Amino acid sequence: MPRLTRRRWVQILSTVVLNPIVPNYFTGTIVQAQSKGICVPVLNCYSCPAAIGACPIGSLQHAVASIRFRLSTGEFQAGLYVLGSLGVVGSLVGRFPCGWLCPFGLLQEVLHKIPGPKLRLPRILKYLKYIILALTVFILPALVLNAAGFGDTWFCKWICPAGTLEAGLPLVAADADIRSMVGLLFVWKVALLVAFVLWMIVSLRPFCRTICPLGAILGLFNKISLLRLTVDHRRCLSCGSCSRACPVDLDVPTQPNSPECIRCLKCIKACDAGCIGYRFSPHGPAAEADRPVEQEAAAAGSPPDGPRRRPG
Amino acid sequence: MLRVLAVMRRYVPLVSLVVFVAFIVAGLSLDEFRAVVVNAITICLSCIGIG
């Protein structure tokens, strides 16, 4: 049996802690506690029978979808609490929850261990998640309204495979009333889930890298978050082992705090020269250690001092 | 000027943190926590591909 890494244990623990009420899977009910008001920083459907927290993307869509109605009734609720929750997590650790806490991220990594042909993702696809975020989380829920003035949760309804896996399938299996309502939409969602599962087997974390609106939001904070990766370019051997270890195909030395980085910290472990590290500091992106040697040299007005190779 | 901008950039993480904490406080004062709870304790049929 393979030995699990510390990160894998944390992912498993996070999955269990966020979804502890397992008996609900058999009764087809969901948790009714006040803890459901806490937005967890991962894609964990709040309609999942075992979940004790709220999915921030679902909550954000509900807030956006009901904003016009609430304003018409004199309530000013604009999703500030949800945005604030995401912003605080992003400002503190960026996409760290993607790499260490997200149950759906764990599933993708486990599925990718199934042997078979493996494919790299085209880089252009990384922009798709920003389009999906803008369209399905903000624009369509805010603008396409029903007669009562409510919008729809477009991402959850039409795309989210986490919701289908964690909530849709268990509830359909456990509740006869819900089962009787299954229609073409559910067939579409299950087909999409199957497609994602197949994609996860051949590509590493395709959902996180191309679709996930939560990853898109948290990724925007990677460059400014208190938790930041640092690269000591003077010690870097340019051996490429960090980039080969990177699950999202980043060139780590030149883009350690890219919005794509899920902060799994595999690159730190892979670096024999020990030149990649992390720091949790209030000092922002002006840090010298993040900048490639060429940039440092340009800033200092002198050429880089020799090749980046380890002596001896 | 560039030095001033560089100094300001150093405080971006803290400013961002403070702004979003203020968002949370404002949201809580507008009773948004309850709104999230109400949504999260109801099975969202459209969210799971039923409705």
Coordinates of C-alpha atoms in Angstrom, one line a residue:
Chain A
M1 CA 0.0 0.0 0.0
P2 CA 1.5 3.4 -1.0
R3 CA 2.4 5.7 1.9
L4 CA 0.2 8.8 2.0
T5 CA 1.9 12.2 2.0
R6 CA 1.1 14.8 4.6
R7 CA -0.9 16.8 2.1
R8 CA -3.0 13.7 1.2
W9 CA -3.8 13.2 4.9
V10 CA -4.8 16.9 5.2
Q11 CA -7.0 16.5 2.1
I12 CA -8.7 13.4 3.5
L13 CA -9.1 15.1 6.9
S14 CA -10.6 18.2 5.3
T15 CA -13.1 16.1 3.4
V16 CA -14.2 14.3 6.5
V17 CA -14.4 17.4 8.7
L18 CA -16.5 19.3 6.1
N19 CA -18.7 16.3 5.5
P20 CA -19.1 14.4 8.8
I21 CA -22.8 13.7 8.9
V22 CA -22.6 10.5 7.0
P23 CA -26.0 8.9 8.2
N24 CA -27.8 11.6 6.2
Y25 CA -26.7 9.8 3.0
F26 CA -29.1 7.0 4.0
T27 CA -32.0 9.3 5.0
G28 CA -31.8 11.7 2.1
T29 CA -31.8 14.7 4.3
I30 CA -29.3 17.6 4.7
V31 CA -27.8 19.3 7.7
Q32 CA -30.0 22.1 9.2
A33 CA -27.4 23.6 11.6
Q34 CA -26.3 27.2 11.8
S35 CA -22.9 26.1 10.7
K36 CA -24.3 26.1 7.2
G37 CA -23.9 29.9 7.2
I38 CA -20.1 29.5 7.2
C39 CA -18.7 29.6 3.7
V40 CA -16.0 27.0 3.4
P41 CA -13.2 27.9 1.0
V42 CA -13.6 24.8 -1.2
L43 CA -16.1 23.5 -3.7
N44 CA -18.3 21.4 -1.3
C45 CA -22.0 21.4 -2.2
Y46 CA -24.2 22.6 0.6
S47 CA -26.9 20.3 -0.7
C48 CA -24.6 17.3 0.1
P49 CA -26.3 15.4 2.8
A50 CA -23.2 15.2 5.0
A51 CA -22.0 18.8 4.5
I52 CA -21.9 21.2 7.5
G53 CA -20.8 24.3 5.6
A54 CA -21.9 26.4 2.7
C55 CA -20.4 26.3 -0.8
P56 CA -19.2 29.9 -1.4
I57 CA -19.9 29.7 -5.2
G58 CA -23.5 28.5 -4.6
S59 CA -24.0 31.2 -1.9
L60 CA -22.6 33.8 -4.2
Q61 CA -24.9 32.9 -7.0
H62 CA -27.9 32.9 -4.7
A63 CA -26.9 36.4 -3.5
V64 CA -26.4 37.7 -7.0
A65 CA -29.6 36.0 -8.3
S66 CA -31.7 37.6 -5.6
I67 CA -30.1 41.0 -5.5
R68 CA -32.7 42.7 -7.8
F69 CA -35.6 41.2 -5.8
R70 CA -34.1 42.2 -2.5
L71 CA -33.4 45.7 -3.6
S72 CA -37.0 46.0 -4.7
T73 CA -38.1 45.0 -1.2
G74 CA -35.8 47.5 0.5
E75 CA -33.2 44.9 1.6
F76 CA -29.6 45.7 0.6
Q77 CA -28.0 42.3 0.6
A78 CA -25.4 42.1 -2.1
G79 CA -23.4 39.1 -1.1
L80 CA -20.8 41.1 0.8
Y81 CA -20.5 38.4 3.5
V82 CA -19.7 35.7 0.9
L83 CA -17.3 38.0 -1.1
G84 CA -15.7 39.0 2.2
S85 CA -15.2 35.3 3.2
L86 CA -13.6 34.5 -0.1
G87 CA -11.5 37.7 0.0
V88 CA -10.2 37.0 3.5
V89 CA -9.1 33.5 2.6
G90 CA -7.6 34.7 -0.7
S91 CA -5.8 37.6 1.0
L92 CA -4.3 35.2 3.6
V93 CA -3.4 32.1 1.5
G94 CA -4.5 32.5 -2.1
R95 CA -5.3 29.1 -3.7
F96 CA -3.9 27.1 -0.8
P97 CA -7.4 25.6 -0.1
C98 CA -7.4 24.2 -3.7
G99 CA -4.2 22.2 -3.1
W100 CA -4.8 21.1 0.5
L101 CA -8.4 21.3 1.5
C102 CA -10.8 20.8 -1.5
P103 CA -12.5 17.4 -1.6
F104 CA -13.1 17.7 -5.3
G105 CA -9.4 18.4 -5.8
L106 CA -8.6 15.3 -3.9
L107 CA -11.0 13.3 -6.1
Q108 CA -9.2 14.6 -9.2
E109 CA -5.8 13.7 -7.9
V110 CA -6.9 10.2 -6.9
L111 CA -8.6 9.5 -10.3
H112 CA -5.5 10.7 -12.1
K113 CA -3.5 7.9 -10.5
I114 CA -5.5 5.4 -12.6
P115 CA -3.0 4.1 -15.2
G116 CA -3.5 5.0 -18.8
P117 CA -2.5 7.6 -21.4
K118 CA -2.0 11.0 -19.9
L119 CA -2.6 14.4 -21.6
R120 CA -1.3 17.8 -20.8
L121 CA -3.9 20.6 -20.9
P122 CA -3.6 23.3 -23.6
R123 CA -2.6 26.5 -21.8
I124 CA -5.3 28.5 -23.5
L125 CA -8.0 26.6 -21.5
K126 CA -6.9 28.3 -18.2
Y127 CA -8.8 31.4 -19.3
L128 CA -12.0 29.5 -19.6
K129 CA -12.6 29.5 -15.8
Y130 CA -12.7 33.3 -15.8
I131 CA -15.3 33.3 -18.5
I132 CA -17.4 30.8 -16.6
L133 CA -17.0 32.8 -13.4
A134 CA -18.1 36.0 -15.0
L135 CA -21.0 34.5 -17.0
T136 CA -22.5 31.8 -14.8
V137 CA -21.8 33.3 -11.3
F138 CA -22.3 37.0 -11.9
I139 CA -23.8 38.1 -15.3
L140 CA -26.5 35.5 -16.0
P141 CA -27.8 35.1 -12.4
A142 CA -28.1 38.9 -12.2
L143 CA -29.6 39.5 -15.6
V144 CA -31.8 36.6 -16.5
L145 CA -34.7 36.8 -14.0
N146 CA -38.0 35.0 -13.6
A147 CA -41.4 36.7 -13.2
A148 CA -40.8 37.1 -9.4
G149 CA -37.4 38.8 -10.0
F150 CA -35.1 36.0 -9.1
G151 CA -32.3 34.7 -11.2
D152 CA -30.9 31.2 -11.5
T153 CA -27.8 29.5 -10.1
W154 CA -26.4 28.9 -13.6
F155 CA -23.1 27.4 -12.6
C156 CA -24.6 24.9 -10.1
K157 CA -27.5 24.1 -12.4
W158 CA -25.7 23.5 -15.6
I159 CA -22.1 22.8 -14.9
C160 CA -21.0 21.9 -11.3
P161 CA -20.0 18.2 -11.3
A162 CA -19.2 18.5 -7.5
G163 CA -22.9 19.2 -6.8
T164 CA -24.0 16.2 -9.0
L165 CA -21.5 13.9 -7.2
E166 CA -21.9 15.1 -3.7
A167 CA -25.6 16.0 -3.6
G168 CA -27.5 15.0 -6.8
L169 CA -26.6 11.3 -6.9
P170 CA -26.9 10.6 -3.2
L171 CA -30.2 12.5 -2.9
V172 CA -31.7 10.8 -6.0
A173 CA -30.6 7.4 -4.6
A174 CA -32.0 8.0 -1.1
D175 CA -35.2 10.1 -1.7
A176 CA -38.1 8.6 -3.8
D177 CA -39.7 12.1 -4.2
I178 CA -36.6 13.6 -5.6
R179 CA -36.1 10.5 -7.8
S180 CA -39.5 11.0 -9.3
M181 CA -38.5 14.6 -10.4
V182 CA -35.4 13.5 -12.4
G183 CA -35.5 14.8 -15.9
L184 CA -33.2 15.8 -18.8
L185 CA -31.3 18.3 -16.7
F186 CA -30.2 15.5 -14.4
V187 CA -29.2 13.3 -17.3
W188 CA -27.1 16.2 -18.7
K189 CA -25.5 16.8 -15.3
V190 CA -24.6 13.1 -14.9
A191 CA -23.2 12.9 -18.4
L192 CA -21.1 16.0 -17.6
L193 CA -19.9 14.3 -14.4
V194 CA -18.9 11.2 -16.3
A195 CA -17.1 13.3 -18.9
F196 CA -15.2 15.1 -16.2
V197 CA -14.3 11.9 -14.5
L198 CA -12.8 10.6 -17.7
W199 CA -11.0 13.8 -18.2
M200 CA -9.6 13.6 -14.6
I201 CA -8.1 10.2 -15.4
V202 CA -6.2 11.5 -18.4
S203 CA -5.3 15.0 -17.2
L204 CA -4.4 16.2 -13.8
R205 CA -6.9 18.5 -12.1
P206 CA -8.7 19.6 -15.3
F207 CA -11.7 21.0 -13.5
C208 CA -9.6 23.2 -11.2
R209 CA -7.5 24.5 -14.1
T210 CA -10.2 25.1 -16.7
I211 CA -13.6 25.4 -15.1
C212 CA -13.6 26.1 -11.3
P213 CA -14.9 29.6 -10.6
L214 CA -13.7 29.3 -7.0
G215 CA -10.2 28.6 -8.2
A216 CA -10.5 31.6 -10.5
I217 CA -11.4 33.9 -7.6
L218 CA -8.8 32.6 -5.2
G219 CA -6.2 32.6 -7.9
L220 CA -6.5 36.3 -8.4
F221 CA -5.1 36.7 -4.8
N222 CA -2.0 34.5 -5.4
K223 CA 0.2 37.5 -6.3
I224 CA -0.8 39.5 -3.2
S225 CA -1.7 37.0 -0.5
L226 CA 0.3 36.8 2.7
L227 CA 1.3 33.2 1.9
R228 CA 3.6 33.4 -1.0
L229 CA 6.1 31.1 -2.7
T230 CA 9.6 32.5 -2.9
V231 CA 12.4 31.5 -5.3
D232 CA 16.1 32.2 -4.6
H233 CA 17.3 32.6 -8.1
R234 CA 20.9 32.8 -7.1
R235 CA 20.8 29.2 -5.9
C236 CA 18.5 27.9 -8.7
L237 CA 20.2 25.3 -10.9
S238 CA 17.6 25.6 -13.6
C239 CA 17.2 21.8 -13.4
G240 CA 13.5 22.0 -14.0
S241 CA 12.6 19.4 -11.3
C242 CA 10.2 21.9 -9.7
S243 CA 8.3 22.5 -12.9
R244 CA 8.1 18.7 -13.6
A245 CA 6.6 18.2 -10.1
C246 CA 4.1 21.0 -10.6
P247 CA 0.6 19.5 -11.1
V248 CA -0.6 22.6 -13.1
D249 CA 2.4 22.7 -15.4
L250 CA 3.9 26.0 -14.2
D251 CA 7.4 27.2 -14.9
V252 CA 7.9 27.6 -11.1
P253 CA 11.1 29.8 -11.1
T254 CA 9.6 32.4 -13.3
Q255 CA 6.0 32.3 -12.0
P256 CA 6.0 31.1 -8.4
N257 CA 2.8 33.0 -7.6
S258 CA 0.9 32.5 -10.8
P259 CA -2.9 32.6 -10.4
E260 CA -2.8 28.9 -11.6
C261 CA -0.7 27.8 -8.7
I262 CA -2.7 25.7 -6.2
R263 CA -0.1 26.0 -3.5
C264 CA 0.4 22.3 -3.2
L265 CA 4.0 23.0 -2.4
K266 CA 5.2 20.0 -4.4
C267 CA 7.8 22.2 -6.0
I268 CA 9.5 22.9 -2.6
K269 CA 9.8 19.2 -2.0
A270 CA 11.1 18.6 -5.6
C271 CA 13.8 21.2 -5.4
D272 CA 17.2 19.6 -4.5
A273 CA 18.9 23.0 -4.3
G274 CA 16.4 24.1 -1.7
C275 CA 15.8 27.4 -3.4
I276 CA 12.0 27.3 -3.4
G277 CA 10.3 28.2 -0.2
Y278 CA 7.3 30.0 1.2
R279 CA 6.7 32.8 3.6
F280 CA 3.7 34.1 5.4
S281 CA 4.4 37.8 5.6
P282 CA 2.5 41.1 5.4
H283 CA 5.1 42.4 3.0
G284 CA 3.7 42.4 -0.5
P285 CA 4.9 41.6 -3.9
A286 CA 7.9 44.0 -3.8
A287 CA 10.0 41.2 -2.3
E288 CA 13.2 40.8 -4.2
A289 CA 13.4 37.0 -3.8
D290 CA 10.5 36.4 -6.1
R291 CA 12.1 38.2 -9.1
P292 CA 14.2 36.3 -11.6
V293 CA 17.9 37.1 -11.8
E294 CA 17.4 39.0 -15.0
Q295 CA 14.9 41.3 -13.4
E296 CA 17.1 41.8 -10.4
A297 CA 20.0 42.7 -12.6
A298 CA 17.9 45.1 -14.6
A299 CA 16.7 46.7 -11.5
A300 CA 20.2 47.1 -10.2
G301 CA 21.5 48.3 -13.7
S302 CA 24.0 45.4 -14.1
P303 CA 24.0 42.1 -16.0
P304 CA 23.1 38.9 -14.1
D305 CA 26.2 37.5 -12.4
G306 CA 27.0 34.3 -14.3
P307 CA 25.0 31.2 -15.1
R308 CA 22.6 29.9 -12.6
R309 CA 24.3 26.6 -11.8
R310 CA 25.3 25.1 -8.5
P311 CA 29.1 25.1 -8.1
G312 CA 31.0 21.9 -7.9
Chain B
M1 CA 7.4 58.2 -7.3
L2 CA 8.4 54.6 -8.1
R3 CA 9.7 54.2 -4.6
V4 CA 6.3 55.4 -3.2
L5 CA 4.5 52.9 -5.4
A6 CA 6.9 50.1 -4.3
V7 CA 6.2 51.0 -0.7
M8 CA 2.4 51.0 -1.4
R9 CA 2.7 47.6 -3.0
R10 CA 4.1 46.2 0.2
Y11 CA 0.9 46.9 2.0
V12 CA -1.5 45.5 -0.7
P13 CA -2.0 42.2 1.2
L14 CA -2.9 43.9 4.4
V15 CA -5.1 46.5 2.7
S16 CA -6.9 43.6 0.9
L17 CA -7.3 41.7 4.1
V18 CA -8.8 44.7 5.9
V19 CA -11.2 45.5 3.0
F20 CA -12.5 42.0 2.9
V21 CA -12.9 41.8 6.7
A22 CA -14.9 45.0 6.4
F23 CA -17.0 43.2 3.7
I24 CA -17.7 40.4 6.1
V25 CA -18.7 42.9 8.9
A26 CA -21.0 44.8 6.5
G27 CA -22.5 41.6 5.3
L28 CA -23.2 40.3 8.8
S29 CA -24.8 43.7 9.7
L30 CA -27.1 43.3 6.7
D31 CA -28.1 39.8 8.0
E32 CA -26.5 38.0 5.1
F33 CA -25.3 35.2 7.3
R34 CA -29.0 34.2 7.8
A35 CA -29.6 34.5 4.0
V36 CA -26.7 32.0 3.5
V37 CA -28.1 29.6 6.1
V38 CA -31.6 29.7 4.6
N39 CA -30.2 28.8 1.2
A40 CA -27.8 26.1 2.6
I41 CA -30.3 24.3 4.7
T42 CA -32.8 23.8 1.9
I43 CA -32.1 21.2 -0.8
C44 CA -31.4 23.3 -3.8
L45 CA -33.1 21.2 -6.6
S46 CA -31.8 23.3 -9.4
C47 CA -28.3 23.1 -7.9
I48 CA -28.3 19.3 -8.0
G49 CA -29.8 19.1 -11.5
I50 CA -33.4 18.4 -10.7
G51 CA -35.4 21.6 -10.9

